Short mmCIF file of C-alpha atoms in Angstrom, two decimals:
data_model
loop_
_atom_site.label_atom_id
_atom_site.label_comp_id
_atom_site.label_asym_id
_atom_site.label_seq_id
_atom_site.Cartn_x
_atom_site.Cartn_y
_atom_site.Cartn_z
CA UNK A 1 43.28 14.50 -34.58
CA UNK A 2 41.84 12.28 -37.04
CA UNK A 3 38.08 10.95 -36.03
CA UNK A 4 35.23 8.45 -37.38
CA UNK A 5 31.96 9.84 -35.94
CA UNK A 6 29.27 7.24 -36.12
CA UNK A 7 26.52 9.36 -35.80
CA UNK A 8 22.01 8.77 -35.77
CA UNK A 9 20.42 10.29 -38.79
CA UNK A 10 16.71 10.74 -38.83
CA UNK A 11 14.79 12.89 -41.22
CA UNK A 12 11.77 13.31 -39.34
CA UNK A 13 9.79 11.69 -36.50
CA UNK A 14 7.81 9.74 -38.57
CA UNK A 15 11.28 8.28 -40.45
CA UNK A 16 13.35 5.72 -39.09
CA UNK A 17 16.73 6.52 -38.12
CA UNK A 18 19.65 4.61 -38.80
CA UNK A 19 23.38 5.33 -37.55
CA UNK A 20 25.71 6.84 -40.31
CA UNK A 21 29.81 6.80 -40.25
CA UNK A 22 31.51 9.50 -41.14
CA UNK A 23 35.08 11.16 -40.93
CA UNK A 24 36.48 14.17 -39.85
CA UNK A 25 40.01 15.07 -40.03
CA UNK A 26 42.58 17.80 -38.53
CA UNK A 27 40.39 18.15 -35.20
CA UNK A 28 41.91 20.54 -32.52
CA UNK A 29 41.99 19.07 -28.84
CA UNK A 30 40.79 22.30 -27.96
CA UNK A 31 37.47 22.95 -29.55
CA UNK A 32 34.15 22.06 -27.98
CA UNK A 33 32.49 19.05 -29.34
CA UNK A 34 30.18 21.13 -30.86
CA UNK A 35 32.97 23.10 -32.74
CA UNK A 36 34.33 19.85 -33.12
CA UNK A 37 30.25 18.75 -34.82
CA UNK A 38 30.58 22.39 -36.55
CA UNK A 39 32.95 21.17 -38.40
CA UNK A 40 31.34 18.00 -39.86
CA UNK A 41 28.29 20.10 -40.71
CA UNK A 42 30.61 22.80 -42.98
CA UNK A 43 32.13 19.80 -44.46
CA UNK A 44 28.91 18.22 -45.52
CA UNK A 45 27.88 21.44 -46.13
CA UNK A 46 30.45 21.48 -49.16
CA UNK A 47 29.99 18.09 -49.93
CA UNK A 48 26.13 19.47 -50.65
CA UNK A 49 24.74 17.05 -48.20
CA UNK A 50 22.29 17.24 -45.12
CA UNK A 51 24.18 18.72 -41.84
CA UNK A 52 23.68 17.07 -39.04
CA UNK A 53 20.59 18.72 -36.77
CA UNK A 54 21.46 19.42 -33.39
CA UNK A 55 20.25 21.86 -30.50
CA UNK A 56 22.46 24.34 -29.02
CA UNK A 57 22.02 27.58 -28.02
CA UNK A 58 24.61 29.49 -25.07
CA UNK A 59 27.38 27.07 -25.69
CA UNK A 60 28.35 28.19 -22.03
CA UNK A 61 27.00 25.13 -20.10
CA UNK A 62 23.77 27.31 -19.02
CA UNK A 63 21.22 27.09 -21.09
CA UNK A 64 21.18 22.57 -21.40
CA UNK A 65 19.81 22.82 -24.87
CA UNK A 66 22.77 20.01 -26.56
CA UNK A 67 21.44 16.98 -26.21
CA UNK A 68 23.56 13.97 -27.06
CA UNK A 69 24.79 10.95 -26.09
CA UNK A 70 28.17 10.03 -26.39
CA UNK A 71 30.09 7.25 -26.67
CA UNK A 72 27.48 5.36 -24.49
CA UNK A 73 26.69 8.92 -21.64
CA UNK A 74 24.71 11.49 -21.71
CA UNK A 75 26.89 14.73 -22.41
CA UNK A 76 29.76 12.45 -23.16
CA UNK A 77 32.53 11.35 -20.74
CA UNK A 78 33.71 13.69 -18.72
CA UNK A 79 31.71 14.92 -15.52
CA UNK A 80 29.01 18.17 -14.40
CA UNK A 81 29.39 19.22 -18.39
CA UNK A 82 26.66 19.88 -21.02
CA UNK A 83 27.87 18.54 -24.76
CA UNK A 84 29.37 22.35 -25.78
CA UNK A 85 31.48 22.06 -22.20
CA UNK A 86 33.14 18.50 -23.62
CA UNK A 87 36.24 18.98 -25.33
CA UNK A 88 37.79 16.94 -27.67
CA UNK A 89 41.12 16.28 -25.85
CA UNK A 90 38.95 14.43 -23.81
CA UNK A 91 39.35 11.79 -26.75
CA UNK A 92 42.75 10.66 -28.82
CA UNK A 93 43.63 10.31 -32.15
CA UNK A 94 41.57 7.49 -34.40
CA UNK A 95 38.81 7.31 -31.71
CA UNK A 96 35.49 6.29 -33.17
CA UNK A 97 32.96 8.04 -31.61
CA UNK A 98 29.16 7.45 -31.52
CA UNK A 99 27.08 10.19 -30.91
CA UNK A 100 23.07 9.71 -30.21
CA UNK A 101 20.29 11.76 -29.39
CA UNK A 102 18.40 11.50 -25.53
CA UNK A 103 16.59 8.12 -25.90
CA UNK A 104 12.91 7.99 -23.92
CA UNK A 105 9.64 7.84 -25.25
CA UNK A 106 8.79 10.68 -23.57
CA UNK A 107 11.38 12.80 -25.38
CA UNK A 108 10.54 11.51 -29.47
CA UNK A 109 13.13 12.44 -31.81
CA UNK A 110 12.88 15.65 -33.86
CA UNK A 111 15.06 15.27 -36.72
CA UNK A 112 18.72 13.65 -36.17
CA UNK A 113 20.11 14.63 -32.50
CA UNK A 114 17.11 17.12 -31.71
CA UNK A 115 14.88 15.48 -29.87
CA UNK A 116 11.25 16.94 -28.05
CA UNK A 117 12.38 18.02 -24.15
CA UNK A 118 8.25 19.57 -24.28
CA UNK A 119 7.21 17.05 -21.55
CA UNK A 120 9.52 19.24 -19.44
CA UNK A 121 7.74 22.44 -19.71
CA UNK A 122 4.05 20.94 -19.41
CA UNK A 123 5.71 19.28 -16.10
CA UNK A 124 6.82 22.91 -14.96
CA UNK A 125 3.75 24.22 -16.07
CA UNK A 126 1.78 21.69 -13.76
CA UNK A 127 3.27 23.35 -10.42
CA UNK A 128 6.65 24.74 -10.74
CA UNK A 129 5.55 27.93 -9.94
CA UNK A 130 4.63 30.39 -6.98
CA UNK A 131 1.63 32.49 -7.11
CA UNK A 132 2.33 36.39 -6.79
CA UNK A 133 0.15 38.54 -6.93
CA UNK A 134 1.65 41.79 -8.48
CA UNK A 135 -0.67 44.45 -7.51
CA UNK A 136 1.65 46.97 -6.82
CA UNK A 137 1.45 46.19 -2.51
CA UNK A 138 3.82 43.08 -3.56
CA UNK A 139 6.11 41.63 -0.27
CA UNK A 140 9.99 41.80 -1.25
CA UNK A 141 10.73 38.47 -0.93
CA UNK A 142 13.82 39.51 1.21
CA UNK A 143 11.25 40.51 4.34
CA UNK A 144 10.88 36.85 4.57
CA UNK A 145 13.95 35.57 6.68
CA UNK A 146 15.32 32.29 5.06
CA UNK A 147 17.88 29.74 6.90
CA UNK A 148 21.35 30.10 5.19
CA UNK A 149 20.68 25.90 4.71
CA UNK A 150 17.52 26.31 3.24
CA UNK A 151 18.64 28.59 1.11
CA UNK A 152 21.65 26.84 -0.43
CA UNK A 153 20.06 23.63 -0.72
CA UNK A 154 17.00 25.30 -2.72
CA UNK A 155 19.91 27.52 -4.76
CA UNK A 156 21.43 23.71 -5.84
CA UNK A 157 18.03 22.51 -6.70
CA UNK A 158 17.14 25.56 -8.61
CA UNK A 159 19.93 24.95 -10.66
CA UNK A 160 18.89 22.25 -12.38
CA UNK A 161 19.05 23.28 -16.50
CA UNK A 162 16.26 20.92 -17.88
CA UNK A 163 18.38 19.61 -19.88
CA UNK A 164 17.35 16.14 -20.01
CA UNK A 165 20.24 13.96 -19.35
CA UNK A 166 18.77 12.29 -16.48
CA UNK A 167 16.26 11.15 -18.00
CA UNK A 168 18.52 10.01 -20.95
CA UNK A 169 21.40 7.97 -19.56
CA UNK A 170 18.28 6.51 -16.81
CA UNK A 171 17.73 2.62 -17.34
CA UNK A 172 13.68 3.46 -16.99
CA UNK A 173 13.77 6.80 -18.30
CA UNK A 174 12.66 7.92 -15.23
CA UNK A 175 12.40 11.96 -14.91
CA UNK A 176 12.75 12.19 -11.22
CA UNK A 177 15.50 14.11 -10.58
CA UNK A 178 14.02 16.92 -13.06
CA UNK A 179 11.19 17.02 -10.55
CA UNK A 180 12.45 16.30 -7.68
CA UNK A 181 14.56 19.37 -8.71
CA UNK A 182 11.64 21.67 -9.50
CA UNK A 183 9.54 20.40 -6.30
CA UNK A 184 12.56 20.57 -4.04
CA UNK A 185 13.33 24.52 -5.30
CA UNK A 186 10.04 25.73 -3.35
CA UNK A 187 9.58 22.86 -1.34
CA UNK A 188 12.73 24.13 1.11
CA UNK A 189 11.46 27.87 1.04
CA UNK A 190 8.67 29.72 2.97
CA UNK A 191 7.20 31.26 -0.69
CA UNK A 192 6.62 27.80 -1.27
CA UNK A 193 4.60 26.41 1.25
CA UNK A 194 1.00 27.95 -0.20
CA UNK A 195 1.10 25.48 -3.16
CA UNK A 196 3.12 22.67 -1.85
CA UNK A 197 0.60 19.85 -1.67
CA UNK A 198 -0.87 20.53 -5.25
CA UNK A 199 2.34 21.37 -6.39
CA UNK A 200 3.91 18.00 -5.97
CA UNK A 201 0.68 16.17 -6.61
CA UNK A 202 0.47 17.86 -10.37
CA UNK A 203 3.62 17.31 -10.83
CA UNK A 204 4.02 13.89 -10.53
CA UNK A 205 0.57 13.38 -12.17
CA UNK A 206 1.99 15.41 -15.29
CA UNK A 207 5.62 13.26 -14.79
CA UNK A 208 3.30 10.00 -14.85
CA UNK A 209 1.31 11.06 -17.82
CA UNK A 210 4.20 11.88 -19.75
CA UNK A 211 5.46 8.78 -20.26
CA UNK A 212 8.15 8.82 -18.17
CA UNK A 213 9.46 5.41 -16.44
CA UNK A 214 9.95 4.59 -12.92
CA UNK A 215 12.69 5.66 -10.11
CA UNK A 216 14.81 2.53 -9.12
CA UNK A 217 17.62 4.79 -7.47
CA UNK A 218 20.47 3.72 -9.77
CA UNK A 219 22.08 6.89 -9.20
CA UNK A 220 22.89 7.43 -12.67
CA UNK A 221 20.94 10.47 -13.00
CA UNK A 222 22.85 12.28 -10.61
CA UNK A 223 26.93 11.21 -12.12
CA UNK A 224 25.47 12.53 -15.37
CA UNK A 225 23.82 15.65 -14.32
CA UNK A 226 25.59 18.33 -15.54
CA UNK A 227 24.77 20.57 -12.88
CA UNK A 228 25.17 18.03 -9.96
CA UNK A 229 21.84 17.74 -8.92
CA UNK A 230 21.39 15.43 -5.75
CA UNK A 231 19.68 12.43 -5.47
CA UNK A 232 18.49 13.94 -2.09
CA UNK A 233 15.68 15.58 -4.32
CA UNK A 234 14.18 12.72 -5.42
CA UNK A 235 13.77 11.70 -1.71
CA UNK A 236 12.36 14.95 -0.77
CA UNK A 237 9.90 14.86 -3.64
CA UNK A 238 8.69 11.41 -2.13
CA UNK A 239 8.50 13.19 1.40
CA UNK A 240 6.59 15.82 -0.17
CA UNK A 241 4.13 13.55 -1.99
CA UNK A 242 3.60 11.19 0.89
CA UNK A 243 3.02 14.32 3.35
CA UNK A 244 0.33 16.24 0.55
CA UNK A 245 -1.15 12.54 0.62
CA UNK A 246 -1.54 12.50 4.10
CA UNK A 247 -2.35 16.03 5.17
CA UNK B 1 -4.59 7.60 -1.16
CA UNK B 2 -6.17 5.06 -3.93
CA UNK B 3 -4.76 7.49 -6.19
CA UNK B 4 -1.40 7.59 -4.47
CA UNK B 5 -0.75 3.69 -5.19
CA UNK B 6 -1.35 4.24 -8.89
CA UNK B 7 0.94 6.90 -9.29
CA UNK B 8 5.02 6.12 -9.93
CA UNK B 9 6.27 7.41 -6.86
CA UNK B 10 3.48 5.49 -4.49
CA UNK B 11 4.43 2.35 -6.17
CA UNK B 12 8.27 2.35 -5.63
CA UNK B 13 7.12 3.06 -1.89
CA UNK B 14 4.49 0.25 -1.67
CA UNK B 15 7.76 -1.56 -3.35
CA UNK B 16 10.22 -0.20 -0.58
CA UNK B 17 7.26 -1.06 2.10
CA UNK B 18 7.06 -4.63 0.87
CA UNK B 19 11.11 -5.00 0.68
CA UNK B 20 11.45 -4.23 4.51
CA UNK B 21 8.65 -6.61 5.18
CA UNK B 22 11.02 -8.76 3.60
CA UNK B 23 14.03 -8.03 5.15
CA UNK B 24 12.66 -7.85 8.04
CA UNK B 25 11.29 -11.73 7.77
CA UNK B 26 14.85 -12.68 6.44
CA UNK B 27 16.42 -11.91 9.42
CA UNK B 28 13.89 -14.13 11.61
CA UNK B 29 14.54 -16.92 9.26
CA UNK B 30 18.15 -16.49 9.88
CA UNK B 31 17.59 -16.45 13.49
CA UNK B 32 15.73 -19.71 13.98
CA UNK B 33 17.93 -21.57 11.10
CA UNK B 34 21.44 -20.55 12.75
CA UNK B 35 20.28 -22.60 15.63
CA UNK B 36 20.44 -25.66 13.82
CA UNK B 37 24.22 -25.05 14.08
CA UNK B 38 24.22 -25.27 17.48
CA UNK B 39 21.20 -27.27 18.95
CA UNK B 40 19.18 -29.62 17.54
CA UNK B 41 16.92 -29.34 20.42
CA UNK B 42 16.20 -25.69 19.89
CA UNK B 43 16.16 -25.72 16.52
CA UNK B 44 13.30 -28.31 16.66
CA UNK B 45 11.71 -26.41 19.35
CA UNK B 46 11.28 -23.13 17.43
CA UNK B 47 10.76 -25.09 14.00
CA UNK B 48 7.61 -27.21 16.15
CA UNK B 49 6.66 -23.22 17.33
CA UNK B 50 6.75 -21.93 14.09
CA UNK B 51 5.45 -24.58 12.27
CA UNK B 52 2.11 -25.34 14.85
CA UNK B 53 1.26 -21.55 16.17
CA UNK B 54 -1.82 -20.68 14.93
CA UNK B 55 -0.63 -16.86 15.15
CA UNK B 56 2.41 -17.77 12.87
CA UNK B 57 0.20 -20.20 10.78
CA UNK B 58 -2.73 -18.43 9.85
CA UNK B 59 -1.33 -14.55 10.53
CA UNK B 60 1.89 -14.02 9.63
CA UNK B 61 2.60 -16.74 6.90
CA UNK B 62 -0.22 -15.45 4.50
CA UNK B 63 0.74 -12.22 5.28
CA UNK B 64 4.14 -13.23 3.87
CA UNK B 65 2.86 -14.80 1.04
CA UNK B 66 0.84 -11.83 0.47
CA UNK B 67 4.09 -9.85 0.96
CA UNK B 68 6.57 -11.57 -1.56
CA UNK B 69 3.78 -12.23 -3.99
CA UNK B 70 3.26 -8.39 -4.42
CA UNK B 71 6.97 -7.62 -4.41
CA UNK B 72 7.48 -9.56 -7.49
CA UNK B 73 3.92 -8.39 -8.94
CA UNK B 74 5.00 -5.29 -8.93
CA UNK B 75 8.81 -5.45 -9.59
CA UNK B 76 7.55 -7.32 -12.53
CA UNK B 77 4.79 -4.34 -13.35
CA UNK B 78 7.29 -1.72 -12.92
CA UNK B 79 9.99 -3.26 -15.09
CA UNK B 80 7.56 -3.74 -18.05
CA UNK B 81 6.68 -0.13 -17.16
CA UNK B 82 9.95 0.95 -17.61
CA UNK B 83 10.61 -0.72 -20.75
CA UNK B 84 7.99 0.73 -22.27
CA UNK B 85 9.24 4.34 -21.19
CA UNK B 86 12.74 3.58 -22.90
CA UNK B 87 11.98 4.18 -26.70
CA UNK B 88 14.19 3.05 -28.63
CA UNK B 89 17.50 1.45 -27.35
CA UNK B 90 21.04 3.23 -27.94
CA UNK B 91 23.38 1.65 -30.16
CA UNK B 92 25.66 2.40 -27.04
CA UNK B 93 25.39 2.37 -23.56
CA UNK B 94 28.03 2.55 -21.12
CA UNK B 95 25.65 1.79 -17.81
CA UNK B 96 28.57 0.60 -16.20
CA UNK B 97 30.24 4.18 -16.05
CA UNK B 98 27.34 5.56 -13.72
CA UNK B 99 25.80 3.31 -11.96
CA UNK B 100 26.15 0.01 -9.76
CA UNK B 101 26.01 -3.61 -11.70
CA UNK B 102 23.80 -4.67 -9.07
CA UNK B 103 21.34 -1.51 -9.74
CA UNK B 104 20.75 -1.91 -12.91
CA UNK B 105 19.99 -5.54 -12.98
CA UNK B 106 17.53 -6.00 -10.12
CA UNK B 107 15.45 -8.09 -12.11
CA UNK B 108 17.85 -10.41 -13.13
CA UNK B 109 18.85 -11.32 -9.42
CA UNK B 110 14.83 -10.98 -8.20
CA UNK B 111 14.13 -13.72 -10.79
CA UNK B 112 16.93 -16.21 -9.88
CA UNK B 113 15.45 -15.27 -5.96
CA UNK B 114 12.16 -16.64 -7.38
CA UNK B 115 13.49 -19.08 -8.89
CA UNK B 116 14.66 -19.99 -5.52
CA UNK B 117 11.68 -19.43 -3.55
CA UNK B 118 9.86 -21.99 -6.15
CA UNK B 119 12.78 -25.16 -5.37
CA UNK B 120 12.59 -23.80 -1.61
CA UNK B 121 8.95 -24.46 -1.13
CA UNK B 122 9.08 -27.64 -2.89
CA UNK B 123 11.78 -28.41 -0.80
CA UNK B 124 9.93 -27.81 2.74
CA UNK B 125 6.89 -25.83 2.43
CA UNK B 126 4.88 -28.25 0.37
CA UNK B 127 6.16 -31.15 2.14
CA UNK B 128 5.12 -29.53 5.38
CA UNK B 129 1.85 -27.90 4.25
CA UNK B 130 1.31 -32.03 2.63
CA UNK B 131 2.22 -33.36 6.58
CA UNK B 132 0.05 -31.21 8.51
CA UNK B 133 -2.35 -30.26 6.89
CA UNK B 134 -3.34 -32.66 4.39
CA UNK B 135 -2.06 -36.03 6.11
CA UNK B 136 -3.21 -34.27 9.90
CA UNK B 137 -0.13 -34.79 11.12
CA UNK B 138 0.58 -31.79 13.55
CA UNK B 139 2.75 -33.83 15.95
CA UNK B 140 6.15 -32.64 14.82
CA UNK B 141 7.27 -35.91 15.17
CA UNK B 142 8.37 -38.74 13.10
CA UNK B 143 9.80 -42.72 14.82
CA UNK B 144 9.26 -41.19 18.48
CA UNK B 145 11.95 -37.96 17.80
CA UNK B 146 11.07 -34.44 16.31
CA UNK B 147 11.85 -35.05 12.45
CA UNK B 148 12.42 -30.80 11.43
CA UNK B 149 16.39 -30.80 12.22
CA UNK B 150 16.74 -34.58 10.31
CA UNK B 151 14.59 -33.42 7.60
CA UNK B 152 16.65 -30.55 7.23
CA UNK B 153 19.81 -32.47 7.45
CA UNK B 154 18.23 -34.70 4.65
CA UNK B 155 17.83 -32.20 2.06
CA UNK B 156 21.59 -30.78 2.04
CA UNK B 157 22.87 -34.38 1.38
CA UNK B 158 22.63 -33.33 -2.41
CA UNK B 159 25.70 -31.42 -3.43
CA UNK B 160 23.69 -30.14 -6.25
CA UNK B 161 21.12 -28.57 -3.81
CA UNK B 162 23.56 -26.95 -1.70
CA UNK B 163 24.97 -25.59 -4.89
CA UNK B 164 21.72 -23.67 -5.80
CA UNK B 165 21.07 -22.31 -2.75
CA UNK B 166 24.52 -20.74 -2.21
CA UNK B 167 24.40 -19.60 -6.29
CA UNK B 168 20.66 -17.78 -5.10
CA UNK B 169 21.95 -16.92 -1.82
CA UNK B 170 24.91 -14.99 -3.84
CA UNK B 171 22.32 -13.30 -5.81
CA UNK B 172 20.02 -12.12 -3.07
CA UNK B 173 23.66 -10.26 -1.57
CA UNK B 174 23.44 -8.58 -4.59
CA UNK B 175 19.73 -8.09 -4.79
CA UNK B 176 20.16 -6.61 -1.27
CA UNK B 177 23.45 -4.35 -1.94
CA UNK B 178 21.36 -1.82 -4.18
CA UNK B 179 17.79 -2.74 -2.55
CA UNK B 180 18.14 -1.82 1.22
CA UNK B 181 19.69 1.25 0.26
CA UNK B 182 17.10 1.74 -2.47
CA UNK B 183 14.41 0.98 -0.08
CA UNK B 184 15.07 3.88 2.51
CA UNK B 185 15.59 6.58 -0.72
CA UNK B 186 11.81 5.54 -2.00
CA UNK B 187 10.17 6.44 1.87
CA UNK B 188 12.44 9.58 1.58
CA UNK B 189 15.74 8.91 3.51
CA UNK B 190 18.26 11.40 2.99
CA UNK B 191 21.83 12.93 3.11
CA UNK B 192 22.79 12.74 6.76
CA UNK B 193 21.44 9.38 8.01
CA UNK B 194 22.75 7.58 4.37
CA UNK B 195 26.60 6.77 5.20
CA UNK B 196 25.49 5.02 8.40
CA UNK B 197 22.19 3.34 6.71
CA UNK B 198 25.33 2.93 3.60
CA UNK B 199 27.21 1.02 5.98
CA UNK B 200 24.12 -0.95 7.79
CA UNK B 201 23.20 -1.86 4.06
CA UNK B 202 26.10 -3.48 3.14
CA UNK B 203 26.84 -5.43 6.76
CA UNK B 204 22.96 -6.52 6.72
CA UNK B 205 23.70 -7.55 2.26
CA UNK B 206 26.64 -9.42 3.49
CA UNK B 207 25.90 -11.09 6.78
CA UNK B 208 22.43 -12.44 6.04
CA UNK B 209 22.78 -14.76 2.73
CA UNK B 210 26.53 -15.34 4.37
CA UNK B 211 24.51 -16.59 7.14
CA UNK B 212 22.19 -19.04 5.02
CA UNK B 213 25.03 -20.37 3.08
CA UNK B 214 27.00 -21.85 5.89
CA UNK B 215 23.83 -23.10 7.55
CA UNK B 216 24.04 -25.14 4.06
CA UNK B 217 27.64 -25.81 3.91
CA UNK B 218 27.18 -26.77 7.37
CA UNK B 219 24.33 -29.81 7.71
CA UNK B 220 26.11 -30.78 3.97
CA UNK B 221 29.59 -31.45 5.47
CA UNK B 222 28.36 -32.50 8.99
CA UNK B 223 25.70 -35.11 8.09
#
């Protein structure tokens, strides 16, 4: 298939980026969109232009490092996909397509599609943790009997990727669902319990200091998650918060 | 807990606190106005009650002042908020394929609800605050009769005021389609009570505004 890609170009952060049209021709439905973008960058490539920048790393819908927006959604149109999961006979012949980086202030642009997911990791690095000590007399953590429920519902928090597209296809750039993830992964297990309270409270401190917007339970967060992450965390995470405020 | 009002998540639930107060109020509104479709007696009865209890008076009503003042403050606050956290704007966004219309423009319906709230106090509360309090009127009466259900018989005359209120009555079904639902996810509802509070959600949406427009249509095709 025959394409126009309409795609941000930025050199730097400190540039400004515009949005740049360009073709691509003799597109398999089968490739990945990021064979599909692979292809743009050899041809540029040739052409002795700039490729396009773009993060990706597995390309097996793990690791949440591709980033885009497109065609108006985060990881593109189809549903509980990152970008290299999208495949291009999810589009026809002659489509234009625009493709975007993650828009929030919190996450600044990089250079073209790459944009700085950091606020994520000083967020995780706030609480999203247990404390073990590893002295060598360390408890298997399978001595500590866990409710099959608890257990499954921590499993789906836990596997939330990071990957950002919550907080890129959210109307207030709102992060919640990251943390609700991340509080709700120790919040519903016994190893958890020590740190709760602080847990939850640095958290949010970190989400608020980040940048990030505010919650307004659109939903939209949780139709783009790739991994299907439930709006039920964001819920607990307010639970948790009000009960750390309280106790 | 100073602290917890400052950060995001305490404000959507001082937000969600504020929007039951609300809801709660609208459906004691809607109680003493459907009266007026039925007896003008008791509709005058609880409109002289409401209007001369010094609990009501003095209590509740600038509690409610207090409580719709801060839930525009802060919807206000938290949209600018918001806007700020957005960066710059995508070329193109397709909201529509992820979320509700209603959801994403809460602010649009809240203002034409203020909007609302402004003709709807010029309409009776002014007038009434003017009578009573100002003039020392507390007699409820006007030529010998109780005046509220003529007064309020008065104002729908105008096609043009009936109009408005069903238009903002419209909006506030919408406002309330994403914000009772919203309301119970900010204090932390969950997964097995949401289909029924889903379901309570929509028939409260519906019924309520539904209620307040035929009390409209009503006294304007009755007078």
């Amino acid at each position: 298939m025959n394409l126009t890609l309409k795609i941000w170009r930025q050199k730097d952060s400190d540039t400004k980026g515009q949005m740049v049209d360009y073709k691509v021709t003799d597109i398999s439905e089968h490739m990945s969109f990021l064979e599909m973008m692979d292809v743009l960058n050899e041809q540029l490539v040739n052409a002795g232009e700039e490729p396009v920048a773009f993060d990706h790393d597995c390309r097996e819908g793990i690791c949440g490092m591709c980033s885009m927006y497109i065609n108006g959604e985060a990881h593109g149109p189809d549903r509980g996909i990152t970008t290299c999961q999208l495949h291009m006979r999810m589009f026809k012949d002659g489509d234009t397509i625009t493709i975007e980086p993650f828009r929030a202030a919190a996450f600044p642009v990089i250079k073209d599609l790459v944009v700085d997911r950091t606020a994520f990791e000083r967020i995780q690095q706030a609480g999203g943790y247990i404390s073990v000590n590893t002295s060598g007399n360390t408890q298997d953590a399978n001595a500590i009997p866990i409710s099959k429920h608890a257990a499954d519902e921590a499993m789906d928090a836990a596997t939330c990727i990071g990957c950002g597209a919550c907080v890129a296809t959210c109307k207030n750039s709102s992060a919640m669902l990251f943390v609700g993830a991340k509080v709700s992964q120790y919040a519903l297990l016994p190893q958890g319990q020590v740190e709760a309270a602080d847990r939850v409270k640095n958290m949010v401190a970190q989400m608020d200091l980040e940048g990030f917007g505010n919650c307004t339970n659109t939903g939209a967060c949780e139709v783009e998650c790739p991994k299907g992450i439930s709006l039920d965390n964001i819920a607990r995470m307010n639970r948790e918060l009000m009960k750390a405020n309280i106790s | 807990m100073g602290g917890f009002f400052k950060s995001s998540i305490g404000r959507k639930i001082a937000m969600a606190l504020s929007a039951f107060f609300l809801m709660f109020f609208l459906i004691i509104h809607l109680a003493v106005n459907i009266t007026s479709l039925f007896s003008e007696d008791v509709f005058n009865e609880l409109s002289h009650f409401m209007g001369t209890n010094p609990l009501v008076q003095f209590a509740l009503q600038p509690v409610l002042i207090f409580g719709v003042v801060f839930h525009f403050v802060m919807g206000f606050v938290l949209e600018l908020k918001n806007k700020k956290a957005n960066g710059v704007a995508y070329a193109k966004n397709n909201g529509a394929a992820n979320s509700t219309w209603m959801s994403r423009n809460m602010i649009y319906s809240g203002l034409v609800i203020l909007a609302f709230i402004v003709l709807h106090f010029i309409d009776f509360w002014f007038p009434e605050i003017n009578t009573k309090y100002i003039q020392g009127d507390m007699s409820g009466m006007h030529d010998g009769n109780f005046r509220y259900f003529h007064e309020l018989q008065h104002k729908f005359l105008n096609p043009a005021r009936v109009a408005a209120y069903v238009v903002a009555f419209i909006l506030l079904a919408l406002h309330l389609l994403h914000g009772f639902t919203s309301a119970f996810q900010s204090v932390g509802a969950t997964a097995g009570r949401k289909k029924t509070l889903q379901t309570f959600g929509k028939v409260y949406s519906i019924v309520i505004p539904l209620g307040f427009i035929i009390i409209a249509l009503y006294h304007h095709l009755n007078h």
